[in-house]
Amino acid sequence: MGRRKKIVEQCERLMDEPENIRNIAIAAHVDHGKTTLTDNLLAGAGMISDETAGEQLAMDTEEDEQERGITIDAANVSMTHEYEDTNHLVNLIDTPGHVDFGGDVTRAMRAVDGALVVVDAVEGAMPQTETVVRQALREGVKPTLFINKVDRLISELQEGPQEMQERLLDVINDVNELIRGMTEDRDDIDDWTVSVEDGTVAFGSALYKWGVSMPSMQRTGIDFGDIIDLERNDKRQELHDRTPLADVVLDMVAEHFPNPIEAQPRRIPTVWRGDADSDLAHDMRDVNPDGEVVLMVTDIGVDPHAGEIAAGRVFSGTLEKGQDLHVSGTANTNRVQSVGIYMGGEREEVDRVPAGNIAAVTGLKDAIAGSTVSSVEMTPFESIEHISEPVITKSIEAKNMDDLPKLIETLQQVAKEDPTIQIEINEDTGEHLVSGQGELHLEVITQRIERNQGIPVITGEPIVVYREAPTQESREVEGRSPNNHNRFYITVEPLEQDIVDAIQLGEVSMDMPEQERREALQDLGMDKDTTQNVEEIHKTNVFIDDTKGIQHLNETMELVLEGLQGALDNGPLANEPVQGALFRLHDARLHEDAIHRGPAQVIPAVRDAVHRALIDAQVRLLEPIQDVRIDVPSEHMGAASGEIQGRRGRVDDMYQEGDLMVVEGIAPVEEMIGFSSDIRSATEGRASWNTENAGFRVLSDNLQPEKITEIRERKGMKTELPESIDYF
């Protein structure tokens, strides 16, 4: 215990020296070796024993993570590292690489200032590598690169020094192309590309615990020739002893990642839209430990003893036990029960955590992942934008009715911990719908409910989430209220895809100052007059008020928007959400007397107008699609591309990479259910594959009527469609 206590004391001292703190995340494509690398770093810092590093997977604490061999939850850990005679405190978050858990990656990026991108030397930069680099750069987080599994180039692919260097340079160029493409328009970022000469690239093998970089080679005198010799002669231990991976990577972290004092002045304007001249803004930019407390919660976990733990980045002030803090979006304050830091994967309670650190807090019962917690009321941080939205749903029921209250409680907890999951609780039928990023995501959630809560559940077949969207411009339609005294005249047209994307990424929203929103929409090609009349943005739909001087419209507008939102959440075809529509209100006739233009009149009238306009604009179902990439030996290439084509998919590209063929294409999410077992049998288990959600596309006309009827049946609606929908 003595050693551990010493480490905690060291960390407590270092917490007060923000110039020696590094907050970093490790991010990569699934199976490129992030978690094994984290183990190495922990062992190098003396947090876990050297022998077990790499097998222990200290960060995958959940049983299911160990079983599946993948990281599901982002895990926090802190360690100390001496670099150039100065001790540094490194707070690290190991993030999942599997696409279904991308939400954890986005949230982790908000808490850190540097991202260590890990790429497998054999596979190279993959689709998910691109996604995590984009997530980091969008948050203003600086990347460095670690190329892992270099041992495989030597032992499996038998490459010589020349071939190896060419291959490694290709990987570096690919990553730099990503970085360049994503930063060229950013004024606040200098050249963030990585290079061997600058020391922002390291190579090695997390499994065999050795690593090298340009600075380390100069220090140890080991070059690629030596590495190839030692590796070929099975002298891996000697390689580890002479150039341990942890030192190389932690040196790179200390040297090249910004400390909070450098990073916060650049990052605060990117993630916070409050008044830049306020004292609070100065406190956050200066990492002032004596300022007001500001904590951004990036993760909620549950400890069987301590209850809920909120982890996040302290941007200003000092967190202490007993403080009463405001949680954005809720009226009440919460009292801090304890504050702590992570040591290895375990939480150590400390008296206080000052600005610039990553803290773990108990007692914030109203906080969810993404909350802003502060000692004064303040403009919350920008909401954390999740790049993907739920595309697949399962129904969950408790086997025993007695378990129902406990199941509902558990599902609400799940939604709090993971904002990329949506939960719909239906008290009447006892059936609850859980929507997530993919089959694996939902499978893990249900397994955890059974295992951790001991509630046996029955799950339904996976259901895919559709959308509805207009395909052309409508005529002006009239919606009337039940009493015929109120009328609304509306048109709808498809919204430009660029604008839809911008809304999804949070680049355009109703929370922005109006002038900023207008400019953003004009840059995206919306004409000036339209941008001035934006009344509401609901999900990815925009509502424009083109009326002039209509009496009583101002006080009725709230009801109009309520009717609009209801109509958009349940589209006219099958009650699926409407997306990418631009509505214009051209005219309205309202009854003089407020009693006759109440909710019971206005809401149905607007709903009616919205649905009629959509039907006139030939609204169609959109289905979610996925990008699919399959890596497979050439003799199985035909079978692999057949698997995509047989699923209403299309193959866009086939090319050779190393000794494998790569097949790239897209396919509907619905057809991808059960893909994993089919592709295994089609390729004798030799294929590895990857899917990424790729938005929505219009379902082909011959499938529309059948699909609409099927969804209506499932939702218990009348199956016959109104006659006006016969344009398929």
XYZ file of C-alpha atoms in Angstrom:
728
model
C 0.000 0.000 0.000
C 2.926 2.321 0.751
C 3.823 2.692 -2.920
C 0.282 3.490 -3.955
C -0.019 6.118 -1.259
C 3.178 7.691 -2.513
C 1.795 7.867 -6.049
C -1.415 9.507 -4.805
C 0.589 12.106 -2.888
C 2.674 12.778 -5.990
C -0.465 13.271 -8.073
C -1.946 15.631 -5.479
C 1.154 17.791 -5.629
C 1.167 17.842 -9.422
C -2.518 18.771 -9.638
C -1.565 22.312 -8.644
C 0.966 22.744 -11.457
C -1.110 23.014 -14.617
C 1.980 23.574 -16.769
C 2.995 19.971 -15.961
C -0.420 18.416 -16.588
C -1.315 16.610 -19.815
C -4.922 15.585 -20.437
C -4.990 13.094 -23.281
C -7.181 10.490 -24.941
C -6.115 7.401 -26.811
C -8.268 6.916 -29.869
C -8.186 4.441 -32.726
C -10.022 2.021 -34.936
C -11.298 -1.133 -33.235
C -8.562 -3.708 -32.478
C -5.624 -1.459 -33.288
C -4.308 -1.922 -29.744
C -5.348 1.096 -27.647
C -6.097 -0.805 -24.482
C -2.919 -2.902 -24.632
C -0.979 0.344 -25.084
C -2.686 1.869 -22.019
C -1.597 -1.170 -19.996
C 2.004 -0.523 -21.066
C 1.828 3.087 -19.990
C 0.397 2.110 -16.598
C 3.160 -0.430 -16.096
C 5.798 2.079 -17.206
C 4.459 4.559 -14.684
C 4.582 1.887 -11.989
C 0.807 1.565 -11.587
C 0.483 -2.130 -12.501
C 3.106 -4.843 -12.574
C 5.252 -5.090 -15.668
C 4.703 -8.825 -16.191
C 0.944 -8.711 -16.641
C 0.807 -5.589 -18.799
C -0.806 -6.348 -22.114
C -2.634 -9.418 -20.870
C -4.289 -7.737 -17.946
C -6.210 -5.153 -19.973
C -6.521 -3.186 -16.772
C -8.822 -0.672 -18.379
C -11.437 -3.167 -19.585
C -12.966 -3.569 -16.180
C -16.366 -4.928 -17.212
C -16.752 -8.678 -17.578
C -18.302 -8.314 -21.037
C -15.352 -6.222 -22.212
C -12.976 -8.996 -21.179
C -15.110 -11.623 -22.916
C -15.460 -9.778 -26.202
C -11.905 -8.461 -26.083
C -13.025 -4.936 -26.908
C -13.339 -1.718 -24.957
C -16.945 -0.594 -24.504
C -16.774 2.161 -21.917
C -14.237 4.941 -22.007
C -12.022 4.456 -18.939
C -10.101 7.149 -17.060
C -6.683 6.750 -15.528
C -3.989 9.066 -14.171
C -0.254 8.450 -13.928
C 2.963 10.366 -13.390
C 5.943 10.511 -15.736
C 9.314 12.146 -15.360
C 10.514 13.998 -18.460
C 13.614 16.204 -18.572
C 13.855 16.164 -14.766
C 10.291 17.386 -14.319
C 7.483 15.193 -13.070
C 4.296 15.323 -15.185
C 0.757 14.289 -14.330
C -0.851 12.487 -17.262
C -4.639 12.092 -17.157
C -5.590 9.614 -19.827
C -8.905 8.395 -21.225
C -8.890 5.096 -23.123
C -11.786 5.299 -25.582
C -13.609 2.514 -27.416
C -12.823 2.026 -31.121
C -15.939 0.108 -32.125
C -18.278 2.268 -34.193
C -21.278 1.398 -32.001
C -19.671 3.223 -29.077
C -18.568 6.343 -30.935
C -20.495 8.505 -28.484
C -17.953 7.765 -25.774
C -15.155 8.994 -28.023
C -16.838 12.326 -28.726
C -17.435 12.942 -25.031
C -13.888 11.999 -24.065
C -12.474 14.525 -26.556
C -14.230 17.339 -24.704
C -12.231 16.554 -21.538
C -8.751 16.374 -23.071
C -6.275 18.593 -24.976
C -4.333 15.943 -26.880
C -5.254 12.773 -28.745
C -2.832 9.920 -29.197
C -4.046 8.315 -32.414
C -3.110 4.644 -32.657
C -2.906 2.979 -36.071
C -2.173 -0.664 -36.840
C 0.908 -0.843 -39.102
C -0.549 -3.734 -41.082
C -4.080 -2.387 -41.589
C -3.177 1.296 -41.907
C -5.616 4.181 -41.415
C -9.163 2.805 -41.354
C -12.649 4.399 -41.517
C -12.895 4.643 -37.752
C -9.404 6.228 -37.598
C -10.791 8.976 -39.788
C -13.817 9.392 -37.522
C -11.791 9.693 -34.307
C -9.333 12.142 -35.876
C -12.281 14.240 -37.025
C -13.832 14.113 -33.539
C -10.555 15.260 -31.976
C -9.934 18.119 -34.396
C -13.492 19.395 -34.207
C -13.005 19.793 -30.446
C -9.646 21.572 -30.939
C -7.667 18.585 -29.607
C -4.098 18.172 -30.924
C -3.119 14.789 -32.419
C 0.100 12.746 -32.310
C 0.516 9.327 -33.884
C 1.598 5.925 -32.571
C 1.949 3.185 -35.171
C 1.384 -0.133 -33.418
C 2.020 -3.797 -34.314
C 5.260 -3.035 -36.174
C 6.436 -6.481 -35.023
C 3.962 -8.021 -37.489
C 5.648 -6.285 -40.434
C 8.880 -8.017 -39.457
C 7.708 -11.456 -38.356
C 4.571 -12.069 -40.440
C 5.188 -10.020 -43.567
C 8.970 -10.519 -43.465
C 9.649 -6.961 -44.604
C 13.145 -5.479 -44.781
C 14.107 -1.968 -43.574
C 13.344 -0.343 -46.936
C 9.851 -1.845 -47.359
C 9.048 -1.150 -43.735
C 9.949 2.498 -43.938
C 7.881 2.925 -47.093
C 4.873 1.327 -45.467
C 5.205 3.426 -42.304
C 5.574 6.603 -44.375
C 2.354 5.714 -46.223
C 0.507 5.466 -42.915
C 1.899 8.827 -41.768
C 0.921 10.468 -45.064
C -2.625 9.089 -44.846
C -3.055 10.429 -41.321
C -1.582 13.802 -42.304
C -3.948 14.043 -45.235
C -6.843 13.595 -42.806
C -5.419 16.236 -40.448
C -4.770 18.699 -43.268
C -8.216 18.289 -44.753
C -9.838 18.952 -41.397
C -7.719 21.904 -40.215
C -7.054 24.010 -43.293
C -10.004 26.335 -42.569
C -9.210 26.749 -38.875
C -7.409 29.980 -37.923
C -6.809 28.888 -34.322
C -4.716 25.868 -35.306
C -1.170 26.045 -36.724
C 0.200 23.148 -38.681
C -0.834 20.077 -36.678
C 0.417 17.445 -39.100
C 2.656 14.809 -37.507
C 6.211 13.911 -38.521
C 9.006 11.595 -37.510
C 11.548 14.447 -37.477
C 9.486 16.550 -35.059
C 9.039 13.578 -32.747
C 5.214 13.563 -33.088
C 5.244 10.020 -34.477
C 6.310 6.902 -32.563
C 6.438 3.249 -33.662
C 6.355 0.042 -31.735
C 4.554 -3.017 -30.488
C 2.183 -2.706 -27.543
C 2.070 -6.480 -27.243
C 5.854 -6.830 -26.876
C 6.220 -3.520 -25.032
C 8.887 -1.823 -27.133
C 8.707 1.466 -28.955
C 10.890 3.980 -30.787
C 10.715 7.562 -31.981
C 13.282 9.869 -33.546
C 14.264 11.395 -30.150
C 14.445 7.944 -28.505
C 16.638 6.551 -31.278
C 19.028 9.437 -30.793
C 19.078 8.724 -27.078
C 19.443 4.911 -27.197
C 21.234 4.536 -30.537
C 18.784 1.821 -31.636
C 17.743 1.983 -35.309
C 15.370 -0.032 -37.493
C 18.109 -2.476 -38.454
C 18.672 -3.363 -34.756
C 14.956 -3.737 -34.201
C 14.623 -6.156 -37.118
C 17.581 -8.222 -35.822
C 16.306 -8.421 -32.244
C 12.748 -9.176 -33.361
C 13.862 -11.922 -35.804
C 16.103 -13.528 -33.182
C 13.283 -13.592 -30.626
C 15.108 -11.149 -28.358
C 11.929 -9.245 -27.622
C 12.642 -8.906 -23.934
C 15.975 -7.261 -24.697
C 14.204 -4.928 -27.109
C 11.749 -3.969 -24.363
C 14.560 -3.436 -21.847
C 16.570 -1.248 -24.205
C 13.726 0.902 -25.487
C 10.595 0.516 -23.346
C 7.400 1.645 -25.069
C 6.024 3.565 -22.087
C 9.001 5.937 -21.932
C 8.861 6.693 -25.641
C 5.125 7.406 -25.668
C 5.010 9.319 -22.373
C 7.997 11.449 -23.472
C 6.081 12.300 -26.627
C 3.022 13.173 -24.535
C 5.033 15.449 -22.234
C 6.919 17.132 -25.066
C 4.251 17.592 -27.741
C 0.834 17.822 -26.132
C -0.308 21.205 -24.832
C -0.790 21.710 -21.099
C -4.111 23.218 -19.938
C -2.619 26.727 -19.788
C -1.744 26.564 -23.489
C -4.844 24.671 -24.518
C -7.713 26.336 -22.675
C -7.420 29.801 -24.282
C -7.744 28.091 -27.663
C -10.367 25.526 -26.697
C -12.818 27.596 -24.655
C -14.029 29.690 -27.635
C -14.597 26.470 -29.637
C -16.727 24.746 -27.001
C -18.381 27.640 -25.165
C -20.542 30.422 -26.580
C -20.810 32.642 -23.484
C -19.619 36.238 -23.086
C -15.906 36.234 -23.940
C -15.184 39.321 -21.808
C -16.791 38.063 -18.596
C -14.735 37.181 -15.513
C -15.839 33.587 -15.970
C -14.388 33.481 -19.493
C -11.077 34.846 -18.194
C -11.035 32.288 -15.352
C -11.528 29.443 -17.829
C -8.935 30.737 -20.289
C -6.408 31.310 -17.493
C -7.128 27.967 -15.759
C -7.673 29.978 -12.579
C -7.921 27.710 -9.500
C -9.389 30.592 -7.455
C -12.166 31.418 -9.944
C -15.736 30.140 -10.024
C -15.992 26.359 -10.367
C -16.699 25.114 -13.901
C -16.839 21.363 -14.564
C -17.852 19.788 -17.856
C -19.221 16.277 -17.201
C -18.154 13.872 -19.933
C -19.008 10.529 -18.403
C -21.373 9.058 -15.803
C -20.487 5.737 -14.202
C -21.958 3.729 -11.360
C -19.983 2.434 -8.416
C -21.796 -0.251 -6.383
C -20.712 1.485 -3.138
C -20.624 5.185 -3.954
C -23.541 5.376 -6.385
C -23.257 7.615 -9.416
C -19.889 9.066 -10.325
C -19.628 12.020 -12.687
C -16.246 12.329 -14.384
C -15.180 15.402 -16.278
C -12.802 18.260 -16.889
C -12.423 21.108 -14.399
C -11.960 24.235 -16.552
C -11.870 26.758 -13.717
C -12.031 27.010 -9.917
C -11.340 24.196 -7.445
C -13.746 21.349 -6.712
C -14.216 20.544 -3.035
C -16.474 18.324 -0.987
C -19.645 20.040 0.280
C -19.940 22.632 -2.526
C -23.416 23.356 -3.844
C -23.208 23.445 -7.626
C -25.678 24.286 -10.405
C -26.315 21.641 -13.067
C -27.191 23.183 -16.449
C -30.745 22.532 -17.549
C -32.047 21.841 -14.028
C -33.325 24.344 -11.498
C -31.807 22.809 -8.368
C -28.295 22.709 -7.008
C -26.532 19.463 -6.091
C -24.125 19.052 -3.214
C -20.731 17.464 -3.886
C -20.322 14.377 -1.658
C -16.747 13.523 -2.602
C -14.089 14.468 -5.144
C -11.392 12.205 -6.479
C -8.952 11.422 -9.241
C -8.368 8.172 -11.085
C -5.316 6.100 -10.223
C -5.074 3.299 -12.670
C -8.723 2.460 -13.100
C -9.547 3.111 -9.447
C -10.906 6.238 -7.884
C -8.907 7.816 -5.066
C -10.658 10.413 -2.944
C -8.738 13.653 -2.421
C -9.603 16.903 -0.638
C -9.753 19.108 -3.706
C -9.239 19.093 -7.463
C -8.141 22.405 -9.067
C -8.666 23.671 -12.634
C -6.938 21.857 -15.489
C -7.539 18.348 -14.102
C -9.910 15.487 -14.795
C -11.974 14.805 -11.675
C -14.433 12.203 -10.422
C -17.308 13.570 -8.338
C -20.140 11.946 -6.409
C -23.345 13.694 -5.369
C -24.235 15.345 -8.699
C -27.463 13.414 -9.064
C -28.978 15.667 -11.747
C -25.940 15.589 -14.029
C -25.910 13.567 -17.224
C -23.036 12.991 -19.654
C -22.690 16.410 -21.275
C -23.862 18.603 -18.359
C -22.146 21.845 -17.384
C -21.751 22.014 -13.588
C -20.751 25.311 -11.998
C -20.772 27.418 -8.835
C -22.647 30.257 -10.585
C -25.359 30.033 -13.215
C -23.648 30.272 -16.611
C -24.105 29.693 -20.320
C -23.635 25.923 -20.643
C -20.936 24.481 -22.916
C -21.965 23.651 -26.462
C -23.863 20.398 -26.431
C -21.615 17.512 -27.394
C -22.511 16.628 -30.954
C -22.827 12.940 -31.631
C -21.971 12.262 -35.212
C -24.305 9.288 -35.509
C -27.898 8.960 -34.400
C -29.703 5.795 -33.283
C -30.641 3.622 -36.247
C -31.767 0.387 -34.674
C -34.352 -0.400 -31.990
C -35.238 -3.405 -29.862
C -38.150 -3.914 -27.539
C -37.330 -5.060 -24.020
C -39.800 -6.555 -21.563
C -39.300 -7.951 -18.082
C -39.965 -11.712 -17.910
C -41.575 -11.304 -14.480
C -43.986 -8.432 -13.967
C -42.510 -7.897 -10.466
C -39.261 -6.755 -12.084
C -40.966 -4.015 -14.095
C -40.266 -1.046 -11.759
C -36.620 -2.120 -11.472
C -36.327 -2.472 -15.275
C -37.720 1.025 -15.865
C -35.271 2.441 -13.326
C -32.354 0.611 -14.982
C -33.320 1.828 -18.460
C -33.482 5.421 -17.235
C -30.020 4.986 -15.734
C -28.710 3.592 -19.041
C -30.029 6.640 -20.911
C -28.311 8.915 -18.415
C -24.943 7.210 -18.845
C -25.063 7.002 -22.623
C -26.758 9.860 -24.493
C -26.424 7.981 -27.789
C -29.103 5.593 -26.557
C -32.756 6.573 -26.718
C -35.345 4.970 -24.514
C -39.087 5.037 -24.973
C -41.025 3.731 -22.009
C -44.585 2.650 -22.681
C -46.352 2.277 -19.331
C -49.532 0.927 -21.008
C -48.079 -2.047 -22.875
C -45.128 -2.729 -20.568
C -42.993 -2.802 -23.727
C -39.973 -0.508 -23.745
C -38.095 0.474 -26.856
C -34.331 0.920 -26.689
C -32.637 2.513 -29.724
C -28.898 2.536 -30.300
C -26.047 2.678 -32.795
C -26.063 -0.925 -33.918
C -26.736 -4.558 -33.043
C -23.696 -4.879 -30.773
C -24.584 -1.696 -28.865
C -28.045 -3.024 -27.988
C -26.776 -6.528 -27.290
C -24.309 -5.161 -24.732
C -26.991 -3.034 -23.046
C -29.413 -5.959 -22.672
C -26.662 -8.248 -21.422
C -25.692 -5.728 -18.777
C -29.267 -5.376 -17.554
C -29.491 -9.142 -17.100
C -26.060 -9.543 -15.598
C -25.620 -6.456 -13.412
C -29.201 -5.985 -12.318
C -30.259 -9.632 -12.338
C -33.436 -8.860 -14.299
C -34.354 -11.583 -16.816
C -35.679 -9.843 -19.955
C -37.278 -10.803 -23.256
C -36.024 -8.850 -26.252
C -37.807 -8.503 -29.561
C -36.269 -8.728 -33.035
C -34.201 -5.661 -33.975
C -36.319 -2.964 -35.642
C -34.769 -0.380 -37.929
C -35.603 3.303 -37.492
C -36.839 5.004 -40.679
C -37.319 8.684 -41.537
C -39.794 10.505 -43.769
C -38.798 13.319 -46.116
C -40.391 15.424 -48.886
C -38.985 14.812 -52.384
C -40.307 17.922 -54.176
C -41.893 21.309 -53.512
C -45.544 21.264 -52.460
C -48.393 23.546 -53.437
C -49.782 25.828 -50.754
C -52.138 23.765 -48.602
C -54.713 24.785 -46.022
C -55.076 23.305 -42.541
C -58.314 24.001 -40.683
C -59.126 23.792 -37.016
C -61.973 21.489 -35.869
C -64.238 24.554 -35.353
C -63.352 25.933 -38.820
C -62.465 29.355 -37.395
C -58.675 29.080 -37.762
C -56.780 28.349 -40.959
C -53.099 28.002 -41.761
C -51.526 28.115 -45.234
C -48.247 26.187 -45.555
C -45.816 24.922 -48.196
C -42.912 22.520 -47.790
C -39.799 21.787 -49.863
C -36.747 19.561 -49.377
C -33.949 21.230 -47.388
C -30.448 21.309 -48.939
C -28.317 18.401 -47.678
C -25.538 20.822 -46.639
C -27.953 22.577 -44.282
C -29.202 19.261 -42.862
C -25.583 18.244 -42.154
C -24.798 21.580 -40.514
C -27.825 21.291 -38.216
C -26.817 17.753 -37.246
C -23.304 18.886 -36.373
C -24.663 21.763 -34.265
C -23.203 24.373 -36.615
C -26.654 25.930 -36.992
C -29.100 25.998 -34.092
C -31.750 28.100 -32.347
C -29.366 28.562 -29.394
C -26.997 30.694 -31.465
C -27.195 34.479 -31.582
C -29.557 35.317 -34.468
C -26.975 37.186 -36.538
C -24.551 34.257 -36.356
C -27.281 31.819 -37.396
C -28.255 33.976 -40.401
C -24.677 34.176 -41.602
C -24.178 30.436 -41.182
C -27.323 29.688 -43.211
C -26.383 32.203 -45.914
C -22.935 30.617 -46.221
C -24.730 27.318 -46.813
C -26.690 28.862 -49.669
C -30.040 29.831 -48.091
C -31.271 33.159 -49.466
C -31.066 36.214 -47.288
C -34.810 36.870 -46.810
C -35.462 33.289 -45.776
C -32.700 33.327 -43.164
C -34.271 36.356 -41.486
C -37.583 34.599 -40.859
C -36.364 31.351 -39.287
C -38.837 30.747 -36.475
C -37.850 27.241 -35.403
C -35.408 24.407 -36.143
C -36.792 21.075 -35.036
C -34.361 18.155 -35.414
C -33.298 18.695 -39.065
C -36.368 20.636 -40.186
C -36.606 24.399 -40.538
C -39.795 26.446 -40.102
C -40.005 29.889 -41.746
C -42.608 32.511 -40.852
C -43.283 34.412 -44.103
C -46.428 36.153 -42.823
C -46.770 39.909 -42.455
C -48.766 41.663 -39.716
C -51.295 38.966 -38.833
C -53.263 39.810 -35.726
C -52.908 37.458 -32.747
C -50.235 35.358 -34.512
C -47.544 36.286 -31.976
C -49.448 34.951 -29.021
C -50.524 31.866 -30.980
C -47.025 31.045 -32.300
C -46.156 28.799 -29.360
C -49.124 26.555 -30.144
C -48.248 26.595 -33.850
C -44.753 25.310 -33.018
C -46.199 22.670 -30.714
C -48.413 21.437 -33.553
C -45.464 21.511 -35.949
C -43.212 19.486 -33.623
C -45.869 16.856 -33.019
C -46.483 16.528 -36.744
C -42.753 16.206 -37.491
C -42.086 13.585 -34.809
C -44.846 11.458 -36.345
C -44.837 11.795 -40.114
C -47.912 11.141 -42.283
C -46.718 7.844 -43.786
C -45.949 5.730 -40.734
C -45.456 8.002 -37.715
C -41.684 7.996 -38.307
C -39.710 11.240 -37.721
C -39.615 13.740 -40.589
C -36.204 15.012 -41.648
C -34.741 17.580 -44.038
C -37.889 19.616 -44.682
C -38.223 23.399 -45.042
C -41.701 24.669 -44.119
C -43.067 28.127 -44.864
C -46.102 29.635 -43.157
C -47.562 32.002 -45.799
C -50.776 33.125 -44.191
C -53.080 32.438 -41.267
C -56.660 33.320 -40.332
C -57.222 33.385 -36.581
C -60.399 33.811 -34.555
C -60.703 37.162 -32.721
C -61.534 35.467 -29.445
C -58.657 33.704 -27.635
C -61.028 30.996 -26.378
C -61.663 29.852 -29.947
C -57.984 29.647 -30.877
C -56.742 27.488 -27.977
C -54.592 24.337 -28.137
C -57.527 22.106 -29.103
C -58.030 24.180 -32.288
C -54.555 25.354 -33.340
C -52.552 22.173 -32.803
C -54.749 19.902 -34.993
C -54.985 22.632 -37.661
C -51.205 22.954 -37.942
C -50.660 19.217 -37.801
C -53.176 18.793 -40.611
C -51.478 21.463 -42.744
C -48.000 20.019 -42.179
C -49.075 16.495 -43.116
C -51.015 17.633 -46.170
C -48.091 19.690 -47.396
C -45.761 16.705 -46.957
C -48.098 14.405 -48.892
C -48.323 16.986 -51.674
C -44.505 17.111 -51.707
C -44.523 13.313 -52.220
C -43.063 12.431 -48.837
C -41.186 9.114 -48.916
C -39.622 6.774 -46.390
C -35.851 7.032 -45.989
C -33.928 4.049 -44.705
C -30.669 4.168 -42.732
C -27.634 2.901 -44.624
C -24.121 1.894 -43.641
C -20.754 2.094 -45.320
C -19.330 -1.408 -45.409
C -15.675 -2.319 -45.791
C -14.564 -5.955 -46.013
C -10.898 -7.071 -45.974
C -10.585 -10.548 -47.403
C -8.054 -12.855 -49.160
C -8.506 -12.579 -52.926
C -9.964 -16.082 -53.363
C -12.968 -15.048 -51.238
C -13.455 -11.662 -52.847
C -16.386 -12.745 -55.016
C -18.207 -14.203 -52.031
C -17.638 -11.020 -50.021
C -18.931 -8.657 -52.703
C -21.853 -11.032 -53.238
C -22.769 -10.595 -49.568
C -23.096 -6.833 -50.085
C -24.957 -7.059 -53.393
C -27.338 -9.686 -52.069
C -28.414 -7.207 -49.385
C -29.711 -4.482 -51.742
C -26.252 -2.958 -51.380
C -23.830 -1.733 -53.988
C -20.101 -2.274 -54.278
C -18.273 1.002 -54.957
C -14.654 -0.065 -55.003
C -12.345 -3.068 -54.890
C -8.602 -2.783 -54.565
C -5.589 -4.602 -53.216
C -3.949 -3.581 -49.969
C -0.987 -5.610 -48.766
C -1.908 -9.263 -49.239
C -5.658 -8.665 -48.899
C -8.410 -7.398 -51.160
C -10.606 -4.606 -49.876
C -14.253 -4.394 -50.901
C -16.038 -1.117 -50.140
C -19.707 -0.370 -50.574
C -22.932 0.612 -48.904
C -25.935 -1.394 -47.739
C -29.171 -0.753 -45.818
C -28.956 -1.251 -42.043
C -32.014 -3.495 -42.155
C -30.321 -5.940 -44.519
C -27.127 -5.908 -42.427
C -28.836 -7.601 -39.475
C -27.268 -11.039 -39.182
C -24.444 -10.037 -41.540
C -21.676 -11.252 -39.230
C -22.628 -14.929 -39.310
C -23.297 -14.879 -43.078
C -19.985 -13.257 -43.996
C -18.128 -15.713 -41.788
C -19.603 -18.729 -43.509
C -19.253 -17.185 -46.996
C -15.524 -16.557 -46.523
C -14.625 -19.496 -44.237
C -14.095 -16.999 -41.425
C -11.250 -15.256 -43.287
C -12.881 -11.820 -43.647
C -12.659 -8.881 -41.299
C -15.211 -6.131 -41.851
C -16.367 -2.838 -40.631
C -19.511 -0.758 -40.854
C -20.123 2.946 -40.271
C -23.504 4.609 -40.211
C -23.810 6.715 -43.351
C -27.074 8.576 -42.898
C -30.303 7.894 -44.772
C -31.363 7.376 -48.383
C -34.761 7.133 -50.064
C -36.146 3.607 -50.027
C -36.912 2.482 -53.592
C -40.504 3.035 -54.725
C -41.381 -0.622 -55.218
C -40.605 -1.297 -51.525
C -42.362 1.788 -50.115
C -46.001 0.597 -49.828
C -45.063 -2.758 -48.301
C -42.658 -1.177 -45.775
C -45.135 1.538 -44.763
C -47.872 -1.043 -44.183
C -45.492 -3.202 -42.140
C -44.496 -0.303 -39.847
C -48.115 0.840 -39.438
C -49.115 -2.682 -38.497
C -46.331 -2.902 -35.930
C -47.392 0.393 -34.391
C -51.054 -0.630 -34.253
C -52.178 2.047 -36.733
C -54.835 1.660 -39.445
C -53.044 -0.165 -42.239
C -54.869 1.437 -45.167
C -53.196 4.649 -46.277
C -55.146 7.797 -47.170
C -55.938 7.838 -50.927
C -53.729 10.872 -51.464
C -50.642 8.667 -50.987
C -50.774 6.657 -54.197
C -47.796 8.222 -55.937
C -45.476 5.242 -55.502
